[in-house]
Short mmCIF file of N, CA, C and O and ligand atoms in Angstrom, two decimals:
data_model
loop_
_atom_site.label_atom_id
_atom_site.label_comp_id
_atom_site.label_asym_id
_atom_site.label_seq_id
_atom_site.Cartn_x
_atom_site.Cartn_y
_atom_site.Cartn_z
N UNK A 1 13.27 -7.57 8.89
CA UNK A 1 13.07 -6.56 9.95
C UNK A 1 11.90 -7.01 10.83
O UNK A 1 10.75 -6.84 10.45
N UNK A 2 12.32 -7.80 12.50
CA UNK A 2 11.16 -8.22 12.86
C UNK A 2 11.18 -6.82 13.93
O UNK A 2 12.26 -6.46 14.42
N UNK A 3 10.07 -6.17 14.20
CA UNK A 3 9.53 -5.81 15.09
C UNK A 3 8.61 -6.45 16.33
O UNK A 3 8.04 -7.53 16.16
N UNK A 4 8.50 -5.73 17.55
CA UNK A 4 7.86 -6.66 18.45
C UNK A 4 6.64 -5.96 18.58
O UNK A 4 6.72 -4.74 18.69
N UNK A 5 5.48 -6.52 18.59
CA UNK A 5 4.34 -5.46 18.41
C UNK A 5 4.44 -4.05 19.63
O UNK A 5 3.64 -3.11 19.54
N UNK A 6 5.45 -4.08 20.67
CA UNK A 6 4.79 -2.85 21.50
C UNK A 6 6.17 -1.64 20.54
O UNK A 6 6.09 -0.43 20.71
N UNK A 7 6.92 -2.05 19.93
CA UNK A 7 7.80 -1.35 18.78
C UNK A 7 7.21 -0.48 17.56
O UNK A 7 7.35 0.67 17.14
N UNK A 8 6.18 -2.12 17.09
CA UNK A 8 5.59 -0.86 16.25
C UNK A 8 4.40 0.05 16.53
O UNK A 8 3.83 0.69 15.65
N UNK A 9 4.10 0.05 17.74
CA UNK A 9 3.25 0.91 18.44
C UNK A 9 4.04 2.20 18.65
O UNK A 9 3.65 3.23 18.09
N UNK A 10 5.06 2.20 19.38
CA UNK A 10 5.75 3.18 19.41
C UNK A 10 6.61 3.81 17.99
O UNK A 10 6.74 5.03 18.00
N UNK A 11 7.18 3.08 16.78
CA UNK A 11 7.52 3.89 16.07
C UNK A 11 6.17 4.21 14.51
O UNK A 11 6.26 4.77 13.41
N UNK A 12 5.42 3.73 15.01
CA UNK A 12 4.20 3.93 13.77
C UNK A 12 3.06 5.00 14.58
O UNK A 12 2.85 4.91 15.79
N UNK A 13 2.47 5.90 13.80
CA UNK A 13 0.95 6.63 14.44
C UNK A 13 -0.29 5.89 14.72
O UNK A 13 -0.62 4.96 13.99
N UNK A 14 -1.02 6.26 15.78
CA UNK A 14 -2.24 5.02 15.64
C UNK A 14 -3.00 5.08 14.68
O UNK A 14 -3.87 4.24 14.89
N UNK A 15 -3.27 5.84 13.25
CA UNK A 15 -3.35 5.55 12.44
C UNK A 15 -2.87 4.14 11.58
O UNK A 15 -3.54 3.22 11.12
N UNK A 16 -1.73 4.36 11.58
CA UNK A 16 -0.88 3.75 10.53
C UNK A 16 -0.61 2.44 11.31
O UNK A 16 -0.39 1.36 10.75
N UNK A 17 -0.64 2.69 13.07
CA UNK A 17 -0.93 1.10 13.17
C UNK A 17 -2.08 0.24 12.87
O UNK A 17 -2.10 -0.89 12.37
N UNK A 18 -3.26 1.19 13.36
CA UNK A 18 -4.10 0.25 12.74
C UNK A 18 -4.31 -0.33 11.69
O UNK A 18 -4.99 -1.34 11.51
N UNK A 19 -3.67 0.38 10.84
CA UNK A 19 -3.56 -0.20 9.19
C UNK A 19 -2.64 -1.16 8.98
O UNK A 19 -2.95 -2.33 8.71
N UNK A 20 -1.30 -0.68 9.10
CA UNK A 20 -0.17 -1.67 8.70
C UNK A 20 -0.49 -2.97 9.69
O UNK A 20 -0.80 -3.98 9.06
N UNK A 21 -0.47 -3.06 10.69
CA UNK A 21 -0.35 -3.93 11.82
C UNK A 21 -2.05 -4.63 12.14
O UNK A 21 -2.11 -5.86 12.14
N UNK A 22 -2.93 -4.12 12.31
CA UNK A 22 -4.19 -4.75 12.16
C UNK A 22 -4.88 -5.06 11.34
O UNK A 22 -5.88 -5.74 11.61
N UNK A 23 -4.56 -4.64 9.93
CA UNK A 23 -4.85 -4.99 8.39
C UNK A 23 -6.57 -3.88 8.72
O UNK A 23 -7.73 -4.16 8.44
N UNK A 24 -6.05 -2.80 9.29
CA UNK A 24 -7.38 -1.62 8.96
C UNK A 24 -7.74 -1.05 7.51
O UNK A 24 -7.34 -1.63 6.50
N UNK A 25 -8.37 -0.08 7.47
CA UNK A 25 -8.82 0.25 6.22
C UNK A 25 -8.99 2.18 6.32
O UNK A 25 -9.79 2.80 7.02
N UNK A 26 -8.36 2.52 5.74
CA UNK A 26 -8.03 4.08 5.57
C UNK A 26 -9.71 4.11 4.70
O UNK A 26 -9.89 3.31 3.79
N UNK A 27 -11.04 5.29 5.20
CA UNK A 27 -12.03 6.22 4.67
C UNK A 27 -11.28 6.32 3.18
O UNK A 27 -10.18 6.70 2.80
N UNK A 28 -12.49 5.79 2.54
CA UNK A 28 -12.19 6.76 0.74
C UNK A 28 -12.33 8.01 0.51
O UNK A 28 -13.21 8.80 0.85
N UNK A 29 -11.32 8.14 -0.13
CA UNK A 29 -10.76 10.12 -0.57
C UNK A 29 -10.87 10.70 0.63
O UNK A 29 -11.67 11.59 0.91
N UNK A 30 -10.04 10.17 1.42
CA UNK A 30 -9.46 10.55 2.82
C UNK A 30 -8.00 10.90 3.00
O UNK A 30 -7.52 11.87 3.60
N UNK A 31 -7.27 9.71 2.23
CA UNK A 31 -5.60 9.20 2.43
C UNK A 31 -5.03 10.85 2.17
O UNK A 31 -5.68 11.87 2.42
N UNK A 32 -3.82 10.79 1.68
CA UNK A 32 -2.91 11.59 1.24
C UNK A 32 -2.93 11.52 -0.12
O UNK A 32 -2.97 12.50 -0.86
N UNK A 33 -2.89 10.29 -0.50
CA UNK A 33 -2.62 10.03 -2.15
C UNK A 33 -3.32 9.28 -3.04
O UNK A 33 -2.91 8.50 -3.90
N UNK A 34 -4.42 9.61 -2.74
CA UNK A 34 -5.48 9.38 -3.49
C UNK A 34 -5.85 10.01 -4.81
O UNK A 34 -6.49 9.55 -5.77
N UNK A 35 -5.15 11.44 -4.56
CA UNK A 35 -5.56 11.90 -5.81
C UNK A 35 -4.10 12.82 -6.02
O UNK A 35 -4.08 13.90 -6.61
N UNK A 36 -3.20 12.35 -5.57
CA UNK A 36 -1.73 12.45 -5.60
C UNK A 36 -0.94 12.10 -6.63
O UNK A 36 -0.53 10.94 -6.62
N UNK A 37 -0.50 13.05 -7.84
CA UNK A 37 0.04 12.87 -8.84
C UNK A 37 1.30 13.15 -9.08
O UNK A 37 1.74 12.76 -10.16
N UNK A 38 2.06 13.75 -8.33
CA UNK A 38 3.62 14.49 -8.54
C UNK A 38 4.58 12.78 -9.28
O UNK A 38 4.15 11.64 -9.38
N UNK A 39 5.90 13.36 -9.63
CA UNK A 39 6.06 11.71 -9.86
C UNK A 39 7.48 11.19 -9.09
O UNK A 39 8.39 11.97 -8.80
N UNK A 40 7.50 10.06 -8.87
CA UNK A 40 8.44 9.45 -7.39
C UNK A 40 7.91 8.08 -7.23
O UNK A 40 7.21 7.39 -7.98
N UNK A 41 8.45 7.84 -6.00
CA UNK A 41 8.26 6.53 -5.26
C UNK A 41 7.21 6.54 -3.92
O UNK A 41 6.96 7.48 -3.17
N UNK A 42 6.67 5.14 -3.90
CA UNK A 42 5.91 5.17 -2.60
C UNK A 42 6.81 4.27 -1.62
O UNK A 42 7.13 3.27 -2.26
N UNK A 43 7.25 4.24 -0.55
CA UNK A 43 7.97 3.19 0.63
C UNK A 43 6.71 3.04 1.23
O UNK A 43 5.65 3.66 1.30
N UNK A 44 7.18 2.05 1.64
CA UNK A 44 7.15 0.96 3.12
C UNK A 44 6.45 2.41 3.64
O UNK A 44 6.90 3.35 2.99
N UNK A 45 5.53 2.79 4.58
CA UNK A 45 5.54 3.55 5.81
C UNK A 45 6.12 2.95 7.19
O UNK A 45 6.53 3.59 8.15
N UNK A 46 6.05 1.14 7.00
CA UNK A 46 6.59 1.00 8.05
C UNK A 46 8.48 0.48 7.81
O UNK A 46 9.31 0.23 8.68
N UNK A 47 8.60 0.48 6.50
CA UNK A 47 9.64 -0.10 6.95
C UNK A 47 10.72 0.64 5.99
O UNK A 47 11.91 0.69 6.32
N UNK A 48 10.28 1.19 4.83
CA UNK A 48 10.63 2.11 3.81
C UNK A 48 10.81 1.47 2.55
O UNK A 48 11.36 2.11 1.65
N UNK A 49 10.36 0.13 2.32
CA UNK A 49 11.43 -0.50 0.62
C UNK A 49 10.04 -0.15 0.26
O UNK A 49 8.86 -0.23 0.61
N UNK A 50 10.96 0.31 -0.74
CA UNK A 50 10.26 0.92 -2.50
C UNK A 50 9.03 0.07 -2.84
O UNK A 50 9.25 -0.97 -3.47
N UNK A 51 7.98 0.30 -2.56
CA UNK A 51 7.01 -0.60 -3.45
C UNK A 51 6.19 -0.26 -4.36
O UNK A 51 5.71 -1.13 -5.09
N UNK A 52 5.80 1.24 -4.54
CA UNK A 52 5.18 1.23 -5.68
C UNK A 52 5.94 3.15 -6.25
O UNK A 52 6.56 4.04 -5.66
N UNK A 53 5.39 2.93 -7.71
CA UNK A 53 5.71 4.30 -8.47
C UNK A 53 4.54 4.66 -9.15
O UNK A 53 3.59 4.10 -9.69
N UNK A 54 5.12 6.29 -8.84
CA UNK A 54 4.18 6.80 -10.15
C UNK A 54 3.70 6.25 -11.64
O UNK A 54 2.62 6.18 -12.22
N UNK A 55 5.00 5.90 -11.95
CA UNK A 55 4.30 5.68 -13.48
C UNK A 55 3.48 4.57 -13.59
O UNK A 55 2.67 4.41 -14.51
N UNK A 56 3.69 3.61 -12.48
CA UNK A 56 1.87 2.58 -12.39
C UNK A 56 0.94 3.07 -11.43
O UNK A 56 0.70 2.34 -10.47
N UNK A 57 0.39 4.13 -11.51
CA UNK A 57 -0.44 4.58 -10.35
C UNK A 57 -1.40 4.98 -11.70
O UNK A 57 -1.13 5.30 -12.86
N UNK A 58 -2.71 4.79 -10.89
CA UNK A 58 -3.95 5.36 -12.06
C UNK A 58 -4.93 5.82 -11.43
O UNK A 58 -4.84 5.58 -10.22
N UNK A 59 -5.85 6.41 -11.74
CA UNK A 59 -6.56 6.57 -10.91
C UNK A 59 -8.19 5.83 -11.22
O UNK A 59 -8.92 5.73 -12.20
N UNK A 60 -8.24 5.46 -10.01
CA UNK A 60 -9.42 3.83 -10.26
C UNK A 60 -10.67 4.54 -9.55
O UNK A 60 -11.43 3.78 -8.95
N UNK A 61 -10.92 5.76 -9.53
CA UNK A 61 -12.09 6.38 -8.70
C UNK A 61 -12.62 5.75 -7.45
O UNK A 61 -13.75 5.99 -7.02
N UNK A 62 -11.71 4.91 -6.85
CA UNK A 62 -12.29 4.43 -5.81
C UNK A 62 -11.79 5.25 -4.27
O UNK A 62 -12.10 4.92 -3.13
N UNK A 63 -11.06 6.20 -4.64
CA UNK A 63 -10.38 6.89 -2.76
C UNK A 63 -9.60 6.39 -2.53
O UNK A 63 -8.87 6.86 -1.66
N UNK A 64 -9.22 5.08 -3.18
CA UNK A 64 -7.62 5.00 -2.60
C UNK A 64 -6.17 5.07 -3.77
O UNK A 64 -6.46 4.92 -4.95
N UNK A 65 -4.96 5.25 -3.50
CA UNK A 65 -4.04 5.00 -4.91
C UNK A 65 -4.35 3.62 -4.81
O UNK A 65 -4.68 2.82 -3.94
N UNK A 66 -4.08 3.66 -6.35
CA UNK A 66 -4.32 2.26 -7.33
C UNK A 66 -3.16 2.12 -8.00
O UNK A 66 -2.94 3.06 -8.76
N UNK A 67 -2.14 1.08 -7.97
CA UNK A 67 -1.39 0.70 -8.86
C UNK A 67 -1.77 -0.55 -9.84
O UNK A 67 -2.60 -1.41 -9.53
N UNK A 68 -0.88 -0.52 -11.35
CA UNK A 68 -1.03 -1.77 -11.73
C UNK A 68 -0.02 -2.80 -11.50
O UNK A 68 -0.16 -3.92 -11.98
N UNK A 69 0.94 -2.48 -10.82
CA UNK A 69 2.09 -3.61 -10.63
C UNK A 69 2.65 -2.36 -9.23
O UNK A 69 2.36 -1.20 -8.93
N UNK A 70 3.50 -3.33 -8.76
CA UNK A 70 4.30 -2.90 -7.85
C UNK A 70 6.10 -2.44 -8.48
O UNK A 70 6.35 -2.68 -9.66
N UNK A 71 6.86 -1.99 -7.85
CA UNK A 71 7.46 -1.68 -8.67
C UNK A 71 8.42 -2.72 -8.72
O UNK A 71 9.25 -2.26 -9.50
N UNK A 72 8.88 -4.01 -8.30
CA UNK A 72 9.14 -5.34 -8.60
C UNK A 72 8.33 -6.14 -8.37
O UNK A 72 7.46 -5.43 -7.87
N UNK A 73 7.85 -7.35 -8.36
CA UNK A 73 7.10 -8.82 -8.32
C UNK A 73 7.12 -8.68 -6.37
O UNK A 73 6.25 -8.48 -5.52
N UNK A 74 8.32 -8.88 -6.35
CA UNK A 74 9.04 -9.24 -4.87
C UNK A 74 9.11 -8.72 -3.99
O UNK A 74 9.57 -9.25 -2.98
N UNK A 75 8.47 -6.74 -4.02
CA UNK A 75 7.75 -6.11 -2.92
C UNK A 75 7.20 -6.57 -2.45
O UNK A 75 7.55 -6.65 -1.27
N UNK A 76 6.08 -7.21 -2.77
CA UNK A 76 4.91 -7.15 -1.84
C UNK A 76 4.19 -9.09 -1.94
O UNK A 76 3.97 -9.83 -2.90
N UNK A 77 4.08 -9.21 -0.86
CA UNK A 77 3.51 -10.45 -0.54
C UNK A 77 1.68 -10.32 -0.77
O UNK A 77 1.01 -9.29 -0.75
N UNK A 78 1.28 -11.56 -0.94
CA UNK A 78 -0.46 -11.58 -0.54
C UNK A 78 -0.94 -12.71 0.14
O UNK A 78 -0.20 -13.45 0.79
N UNK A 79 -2.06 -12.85 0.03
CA UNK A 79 -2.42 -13.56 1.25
C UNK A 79 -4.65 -13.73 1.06
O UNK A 79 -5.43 -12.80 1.28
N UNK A 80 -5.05 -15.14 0.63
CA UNK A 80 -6.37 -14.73 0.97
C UNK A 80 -7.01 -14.51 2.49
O UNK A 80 -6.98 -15.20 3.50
N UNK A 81 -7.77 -12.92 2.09
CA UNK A 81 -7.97 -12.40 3.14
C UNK A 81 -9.83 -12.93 3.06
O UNK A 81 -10.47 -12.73 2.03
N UNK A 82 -10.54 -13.69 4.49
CA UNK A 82 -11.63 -13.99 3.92
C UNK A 82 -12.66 -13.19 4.96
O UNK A 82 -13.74 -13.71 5.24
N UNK A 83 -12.22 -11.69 5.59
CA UNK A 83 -13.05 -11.10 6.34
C UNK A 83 -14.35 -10.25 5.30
O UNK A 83 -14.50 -9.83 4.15
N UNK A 84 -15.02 -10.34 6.48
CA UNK A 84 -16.14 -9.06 6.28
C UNK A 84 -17.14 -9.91 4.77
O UNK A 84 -17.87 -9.49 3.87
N UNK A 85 -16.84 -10.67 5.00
CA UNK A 85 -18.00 -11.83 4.46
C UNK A 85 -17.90 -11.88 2.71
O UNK A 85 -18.83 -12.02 1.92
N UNK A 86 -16.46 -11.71 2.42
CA UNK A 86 -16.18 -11.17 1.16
C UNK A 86 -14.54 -12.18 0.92
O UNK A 86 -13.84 -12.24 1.93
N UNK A 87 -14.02 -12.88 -0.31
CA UNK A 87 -13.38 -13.48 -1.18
C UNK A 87 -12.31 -12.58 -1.43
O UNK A 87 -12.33 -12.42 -2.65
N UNK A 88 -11.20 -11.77 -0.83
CA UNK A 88 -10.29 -11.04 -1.15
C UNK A 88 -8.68 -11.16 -1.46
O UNK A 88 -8.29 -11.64 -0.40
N UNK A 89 -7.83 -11.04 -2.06
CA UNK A 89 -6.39 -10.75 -1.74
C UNK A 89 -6.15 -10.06 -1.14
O UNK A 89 -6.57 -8.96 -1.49
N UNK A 90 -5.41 -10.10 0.05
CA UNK A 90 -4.61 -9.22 0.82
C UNK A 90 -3.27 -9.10 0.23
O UNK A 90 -2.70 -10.11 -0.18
N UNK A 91 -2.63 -7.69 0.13
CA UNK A 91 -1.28 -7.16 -0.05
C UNK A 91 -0.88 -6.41 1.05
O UNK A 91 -1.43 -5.44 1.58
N UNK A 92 0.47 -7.15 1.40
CA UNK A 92 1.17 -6.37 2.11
C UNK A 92 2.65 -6.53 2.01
O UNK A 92 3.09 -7.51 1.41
N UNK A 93 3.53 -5.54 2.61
CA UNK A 93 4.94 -5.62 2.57
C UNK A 93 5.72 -6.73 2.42
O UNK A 93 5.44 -7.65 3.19
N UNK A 94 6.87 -6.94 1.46
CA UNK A 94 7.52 -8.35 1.59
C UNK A 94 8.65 -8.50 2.81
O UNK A 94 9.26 -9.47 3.26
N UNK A 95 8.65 -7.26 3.09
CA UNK A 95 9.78 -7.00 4.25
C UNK A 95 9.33 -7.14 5.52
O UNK A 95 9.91 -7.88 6.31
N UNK A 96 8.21 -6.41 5.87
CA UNK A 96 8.09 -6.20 7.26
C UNK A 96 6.57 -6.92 7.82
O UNK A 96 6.16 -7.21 8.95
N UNK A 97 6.00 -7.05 6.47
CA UNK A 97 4.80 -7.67 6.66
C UNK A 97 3.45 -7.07 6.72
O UNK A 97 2.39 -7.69 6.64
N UNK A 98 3.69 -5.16 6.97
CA UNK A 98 2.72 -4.67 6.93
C UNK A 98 1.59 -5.02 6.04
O UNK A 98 1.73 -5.44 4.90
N UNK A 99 0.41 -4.81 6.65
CA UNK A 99 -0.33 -4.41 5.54
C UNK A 99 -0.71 -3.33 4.72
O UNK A 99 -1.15 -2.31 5.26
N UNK A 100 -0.60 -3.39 3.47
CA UNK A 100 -0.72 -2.19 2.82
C UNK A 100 -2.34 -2.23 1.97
O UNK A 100 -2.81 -1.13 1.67
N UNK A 101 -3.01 -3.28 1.67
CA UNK A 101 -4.25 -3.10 1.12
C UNK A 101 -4.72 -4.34 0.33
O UNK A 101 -4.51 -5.46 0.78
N UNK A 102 -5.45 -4.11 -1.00
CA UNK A 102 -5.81 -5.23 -1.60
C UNK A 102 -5.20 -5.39 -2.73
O UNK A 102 -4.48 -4.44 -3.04
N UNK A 103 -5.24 -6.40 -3.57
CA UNK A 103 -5.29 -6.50 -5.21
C UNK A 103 -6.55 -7.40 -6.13
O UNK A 103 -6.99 -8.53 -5.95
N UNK A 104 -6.83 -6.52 -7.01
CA UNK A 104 -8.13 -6.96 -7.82
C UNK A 104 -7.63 -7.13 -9.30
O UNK A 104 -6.63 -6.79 -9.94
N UNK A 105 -9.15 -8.03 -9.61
CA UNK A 105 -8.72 -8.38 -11.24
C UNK A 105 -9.50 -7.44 -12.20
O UNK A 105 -9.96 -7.90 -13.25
N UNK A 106 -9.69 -5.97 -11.83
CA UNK A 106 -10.50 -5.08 -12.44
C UNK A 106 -9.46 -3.64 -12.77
O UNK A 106 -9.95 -2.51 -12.78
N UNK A 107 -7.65 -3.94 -13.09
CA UNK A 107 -7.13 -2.87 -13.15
C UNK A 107 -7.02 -2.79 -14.84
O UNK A 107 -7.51 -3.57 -15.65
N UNK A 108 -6.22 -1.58 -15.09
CA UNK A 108 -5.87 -1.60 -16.30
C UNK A 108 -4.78 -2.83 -17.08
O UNK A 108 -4.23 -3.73 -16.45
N UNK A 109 -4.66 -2.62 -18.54
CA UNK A 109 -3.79 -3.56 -18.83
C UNK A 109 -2.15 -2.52 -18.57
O UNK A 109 -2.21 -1.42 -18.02
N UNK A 110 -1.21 -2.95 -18.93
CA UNK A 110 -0.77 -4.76 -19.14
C UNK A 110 -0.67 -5.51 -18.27
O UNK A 110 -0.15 -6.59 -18.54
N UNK A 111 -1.15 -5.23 -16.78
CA UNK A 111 -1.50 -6.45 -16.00
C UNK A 111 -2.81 -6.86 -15.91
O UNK A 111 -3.09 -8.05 -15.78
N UNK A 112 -3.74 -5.87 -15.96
CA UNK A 112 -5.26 -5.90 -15.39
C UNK A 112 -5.35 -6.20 -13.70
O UNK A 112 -6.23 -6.73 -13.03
N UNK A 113 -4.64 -5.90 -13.50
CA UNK A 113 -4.23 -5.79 -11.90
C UNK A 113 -4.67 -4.34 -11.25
O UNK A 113 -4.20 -3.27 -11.64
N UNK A 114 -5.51 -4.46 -10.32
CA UNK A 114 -5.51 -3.02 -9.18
C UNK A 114 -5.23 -3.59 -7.48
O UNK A 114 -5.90 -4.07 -6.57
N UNK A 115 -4.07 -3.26 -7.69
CA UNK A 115 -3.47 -3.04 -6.05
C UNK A 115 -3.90 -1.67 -5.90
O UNK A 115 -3.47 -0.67 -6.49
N UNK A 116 -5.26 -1.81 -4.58
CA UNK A 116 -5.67 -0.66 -4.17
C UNK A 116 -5.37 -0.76 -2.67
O UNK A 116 -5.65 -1.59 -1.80
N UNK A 117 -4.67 0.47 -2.72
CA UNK A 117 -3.29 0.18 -1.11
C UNK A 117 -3.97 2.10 -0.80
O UNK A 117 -4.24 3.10 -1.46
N UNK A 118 -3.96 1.46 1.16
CA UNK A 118 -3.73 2.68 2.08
C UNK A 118 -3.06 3.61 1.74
O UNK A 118 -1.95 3.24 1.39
N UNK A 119 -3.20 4.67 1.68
CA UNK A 119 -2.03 5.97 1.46
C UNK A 119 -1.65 5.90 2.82
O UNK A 119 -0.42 5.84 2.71
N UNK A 120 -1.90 5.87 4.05
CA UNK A 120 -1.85 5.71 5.25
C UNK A 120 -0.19 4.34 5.44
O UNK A 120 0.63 4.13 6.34
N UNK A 121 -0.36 3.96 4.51
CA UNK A 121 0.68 2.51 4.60
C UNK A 121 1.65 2.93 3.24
O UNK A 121 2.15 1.95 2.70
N UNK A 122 1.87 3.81 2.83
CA UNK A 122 2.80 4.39 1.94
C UNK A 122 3.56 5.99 2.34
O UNK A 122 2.93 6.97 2.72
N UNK A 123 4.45 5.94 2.21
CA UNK A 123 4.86 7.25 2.12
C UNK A 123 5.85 7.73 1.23
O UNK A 123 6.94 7.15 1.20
N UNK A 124 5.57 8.91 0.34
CA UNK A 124 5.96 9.36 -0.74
C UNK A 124 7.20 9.77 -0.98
O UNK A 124 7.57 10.82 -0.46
N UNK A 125 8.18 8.95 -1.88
CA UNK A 125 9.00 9.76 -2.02
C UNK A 125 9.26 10.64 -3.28
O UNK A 125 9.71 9.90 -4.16
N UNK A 126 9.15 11.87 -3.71
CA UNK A 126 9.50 12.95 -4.84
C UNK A 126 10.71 12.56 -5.88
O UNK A 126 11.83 12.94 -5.55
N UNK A 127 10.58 11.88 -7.02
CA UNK A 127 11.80 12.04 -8.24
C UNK A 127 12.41 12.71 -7.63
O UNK A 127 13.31 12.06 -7.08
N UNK A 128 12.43 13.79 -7.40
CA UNK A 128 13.00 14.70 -7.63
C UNK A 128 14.34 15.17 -6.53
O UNK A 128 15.34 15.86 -6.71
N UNK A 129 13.81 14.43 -5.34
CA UNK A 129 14.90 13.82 -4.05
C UNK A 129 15.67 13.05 -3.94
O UNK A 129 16.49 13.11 -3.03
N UNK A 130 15.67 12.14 -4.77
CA UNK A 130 15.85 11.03 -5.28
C UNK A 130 17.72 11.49 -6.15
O UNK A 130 18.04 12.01 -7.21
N UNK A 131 18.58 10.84 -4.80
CA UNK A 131 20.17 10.77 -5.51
C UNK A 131 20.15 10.60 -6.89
O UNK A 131 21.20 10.53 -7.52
FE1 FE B 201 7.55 -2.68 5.07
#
């Protein structure tokens, strides 16, 4: 799914562009789902594929959701990100390319993985909507 950047201006909020599309950074214990527990799926905000679930979501006290895995390998791409004078992984969409946030080697087991992703770059979907 390529978009042309004045596309995803128009179908994303300037929120969510600055995030997905400029690799911004959503305020801690700001997002939506930060402290968002119901149980379901998170999509793409920009593009909708499934990338993360409840049952790997934890909460890592940092303001943003924290997963320990994505909900396949093959969601989500990374990338070293070397801004703001700091050694990082970047995660973002395998589809569309957004960015959705970071991943660290400080999560729980059985990965020890924390993908700490925008709520701003996710949007929730409810079990319970769910065909
Ligand atoms: Fe996407």
């Amino acid at each position: 799914m390529m978009k042309s950047d004045a596309e995803w201006r128009e179908s994303l909020t300037p929120e969510q562009y600055r995030v997905l599309r400029g690799k911004g950074t959503e305020p801690a214990f700001a997002g939506a789902y930060w402290d968002h527990s119901e149980e379901g799926t998170y999509l793409c905000a920009g593009c909708g594929l499934e990338l993360f679930a409840s049952a790997q979501k934890f909460d890592s006290g940092t303001g943003w959701p924290s997963f320990w895995r994505p909900v396949a390998p093959d969601r989500v791409g990374i990338e070293t990100d070397l801004s703001h004078g700091m050694r990082r992984t970047e995660v973002h969409c395998a589809r569309c390319g957004g960015h959705l946030g970071h991943v660290f080697n400080d999560g729980p087991e059985p990965t020890g993985l924390r993908y700490c992703i925008n709520s701003v770059s996710l949007r929730f979907e409810p079990a319970a909507a769910r065909p």
